[in-house]
């Protein structure tokens, strides 16, 4: 089995808190990096008979980090609400045989003319040779940034790769560690190793309370499959279950473990379809006060439509109206399925009619990406309703982009993301609701936009005749 390494941070938590004009040039960054280089890090490098990077002529080259990871990062600038100071985060990694990250926080209140040391990390980060990033991010939803270190190592560790995360919270004018220290660290200065896994570590607000949880993937061990010809392939087995860590107001604590036998430990996929299923582009600009229906399939895995929390369906955190749960007379349960689409059991049919797609509320189905197949819902399904004005702006934006890129296409299959909760479960339903947009009215709208743009176009400068 091949093991896929993934590392991502939920976009909504990526605020860097530098929405102001204060900047630090590369030259100034070099000066600060040298001036505030930690004595502890220098001593460690000298003890390892290495030249500290700060004493090397190419120290400044580490200031540029276009890939998002690197040995040295440009200073991050951030502010704290109701605090007049501007804060600067410096970070160093040094000593190749003991890769250790140190950070320091400076502050200025005179536009960078002078800086004062606020604090640094009481316990360095043992990054295990990982590529890393450290930045201010609001994980707890209170507008005050946490300091987040995340690292990824796609090298030979465990014959796979490691991912890790560590978080500090702002308290009493500095960042304080919000998770346990490394329990296996026997050094005099306890190091921070963070929460790590050799599969994945990610942030997600799974209970939608505005605070990020840390989802630590299961830990895998490898075993070589030996044949007469030698080593063949690696078999991976679960050595430790995955975990979800949650902020309790003071620190991150383990919330629950993931079932290693559950293929959908957090997110469970469902399919969705709009009714009407096909609409002209011209309607997207004039949604009016009308309603539109959405049908949601029985979810993947053992959960069913009866497990949905009926008032929890949302689009962009706006509630959708629950109407009813339908009994499926065509395909009464998942045993009727002959195919899976995105993990959801469906009844697959070759599409006979190539006319306009309109699903039947008593037998809802979606189309395959190229429209050759129909995937009919199996088991019970949910009917929702919402205002067209809520959905149509995103559909219009997506359709315009698609038709601009593909001017020869006459239809576009769009999807809208919907979320829901399940009762007595920490799982979250992820629903992709499909709708087809006809190009009807698109050309007229494009021409109208073009005319408006031409009308508002400024006159070219014309020099006067002398």
Tab-separated table of N, CA, C and O in Angstrom, residues 78-80 87-89 103-105 118-122 135-137 144-148 167-178:
chain	number	residue	atom	x	y	z
A	78	UNK	N	3.082	41.447	13.527
A	78	UNK	CA	1.701	41.272	13.969
A	78	UNK	C	1.392	42.270	15.083
A	78	UNK	O	2.293	42.911	15.649
A	79	UNK	N	0.121	42.390	15.383
A	79	UNK	CA	-0.321	43.260	16.477
A	79	UNK	C	-1.228	42.469	17.405
A	79	UNK	O	-1.734	41.400	17.047
A	80	UNK	N	-1.446	43.012	18.581
A	80	UNK	CA	-2.353	42.455	19.577
A	80	UNK	C	-3.465	43.481	19.802
A	80	UNK	O	-3.182	44.675	19.952
A	87	UNK	N	4.565	44.118	16.956
A	87	UNK	CA	5.444	43.019	17.363
A	87	UNK	C	6.097	42.373	16.145
A	87	UNK	O	5.505	42.293	15.071
A	88	UNK	N	7.317	41.896	16.358
A	88	UNK	CA	8.098	41.263	15.297
A	88	UNK	C	8.549	39.892	15.786
A	88	UNK	O	9.124	39.767	16.872
A	89	UNK	N	8.257	38.876	14.988
A	89	UNK	CA	8.660	37.506	15.308
A	89	UNK	C	9.907	37.161	14.507
A	89	UNK	O	9.912	37.208	13.280
A	103	UNK	N	12.796	31.006	18.687
A	103	UNK	CA	12.122	32.224	18.251
A	103	UNK	C	12.223	33.296	19.335
A	103	UNK	O	12.383	32.990	20.512
A	104	UNK	N	12.133	34.546	18.882
A	104	UNK	CA	12.133	35.679	19.790
A	104	UNK	C	11.101	36.697	19.314
A	104	UNK	O	10.872	36.839	18.105
A	105	UNK	N	10.500	37.405	20.272
A	105	UNK	CA	9.528	38.441	19.974
A	105	UNK	C	10.122	39.798	20.357
A	105	UNK	O	10.546	40.001	21.501
A	118	UNK	N	10.955	41.328	23.877
A	118	UNK	CA	9.804	41.027	24.728
A	118	UNK	C	10.017	39.707	25.439
A	118	UNK	O	9.920	39.605	26.660
A	119	UNK	N	10.326	38.665	24.687
A	119	UNK	CA	10.512	37.333	25.277
A	119	UNK	C	10.995	36.391	24.194
A	119	UNK	O	11.065	36.749	23.017
A	120	UNK	N	11.355	35.181	24.585
A	120	UNK	CA	11.663	34.126	23.624
A	120	UNK	C	11.136	32.808	24.157
A	120	UNK	O	10.533	32.753	25.228
A	121	UNK	N	11.323	31.734	23.372
A	121	UNK	CA	10.776	30.455	23.788
A	121	UNK	C	11.575	29.867	24.945
A	121	UNK	O	12.793	29.709	24.862
A	122	UNK	N	10.863	29.553	26.006
A	122	UNK	CA	11.515	28.949	27.168
A	122	UNK	C	12.059	27.573	26.832
A	122	UNK	O	13.062	27.126	27.401
A	135	UNK	N	4.415	31.095	12.386
A	135	UNK	CA	3.700	32.329	12.075
A	135	UNK	C	2.587	32.570	13.087
A	135	UNK	O	2.099	31.623	13.724
A	136	UNK	N	2.153	33.823	13.237
A	136	UNK	CA	0.999	34.123	14.083
A	136	UNK	C	-0.291	33.772	13.343
A	136	UNK	O	-0.467	34.133	12.187
A	137	UNK	N	-1.199	33.063	14.015
A	137	UNK	CA	-2.480	32.661	13.443
A	137	UNK	C	-3.512	32.614	14.562
A	137	UNK	O	-3.195	32.190	15.672
A	144	UNK	N	-7.013	37.280	18.884
A	144	UNK	CA	-5.642	37.360	19.383
A	144	UNK	C	-4.843	36.209	18.765
A	144	UNK	O	-5.256	35.047	18.869
A	145	UNK	N	-3.715	36.499	18.125
A	145	UNK	CA	-3.013	35.424	17.428
A	145	UNK	C	-2.349	34.435	18.380
A	145	UNK	O	-1.862	34.801	19.450
A	146	UNK	N	-2.374	33.182	17.986
A	146	UNK	CA	-1.500	32.180	18.574
A	146	UNK	C	-0.242	32.107	17.698
A	146	UNK	O	-0.241	32.556	16.551
A	147	UNK	N	0.820	31.550	18.239
A	147	UNK	CA	2.035	31.305	17.473
A	147	UNK	C	2.035	29.828	17.094
A	147	UNK	O	1.962	28.958	17.966
A	148	UNK	N	2.082	29.557	15.794
A	148	UNK	CA	1.945	28.182	15.303
A	148	UNK	C	3.196	27.792	14.534
A	148	UNK	O	3.614	28.489	13.601
A	167	UNK	N	1.850	24.815	19.247
A	167	UNK	CA	1.093	26.058	19.373
A	167	UNK	C	1.419	26.730	20.711
A	167	UNK	O	1.454	26.080	21.753
A	168	UNK	N	1.644	28.048	20.645
A	168	UNK	CA	1.805	28.869	21.837
A	168	UNK	C	0.692	29.921	21.872
A	168	UNK	O	0.272	30.421	20.814
A	169	UNK	N	0.212	30.264	23.053
A	169	UNK	CA	-0.836	31.264	23.196
A	169	UNK	C	-0.325	32.523	23.877
A	169	UNK	O	0.566	32.467	24.725
A	170	UNK	N	-0.898	33.677	23.503
A	170	UNK	CA	-0.462	34.968	24.065
A	170	UNK	C	-0.998	35.122	25.484
A	170	UNK	O	-2.199	35.089	25.718
A	171	UNK	N	-0.094	35.249	26.432
A	171	UNK	CA	-0.478	35.365	27.838
A	171	UNK	C	0.563	36.196	28.575
A	171	UNK	O	1.760	35.916	28.479
A	172	UNK	N	0.092	37.214	29.277
A	172	UNK	CA	0.976	38.077	30.076
A	172	UNK	C	2.123	38.642	29.242
A	172	UNK	O	3.284	38.692	29.664
A	173	UNK	N	1.796	39.061	28.012
A	173	UNK	CA	2.777	39.741	27.184
A	173	UNK	C	3.752	38.859	26.459
A	173	UNK	O	4.781	39.344	25.961
A	174	UNK	N	3.492	37.551	26.365
A	174	UNK	CA	4.385	36.656	25.629
A	174	UNK	C	3.600	35.428	25.185
A	174	UNK	O	2.441	35.247	25.559
A	175	UNK	N	4.231	34.585	24.402
A	175	UNK	CA	3.617	33.338	23.968
A	175	UNK	C	4.008	32.208	24.921
A	175	UNK	O	5.198	32.015	25.211
A	176	UNK	N	3.010	31.476	25.389
A	176	UNK	CA	3.197	30.355	26.308
A	176	UNK	C	2.742	29.066	25.629
A	176	UNK	O	1.695	29.041	24.983
A	177	UNK	N	3.507	28.006	25.802
A	177	UNK	CA	3.191	26.735	25.149
A	177	UNK	C	1.822	26.225	25.574
A	177	UNK	O	1.493	26.194	26.767
A	178	UNK	N	1.013	25.808	24.597
A	178	UNK	CA	-0.352	25.331	24.863
A	178	UNK	C	-0.477	23.821	24.752
A	178	UNK	O	-1.586	23.296	24.676
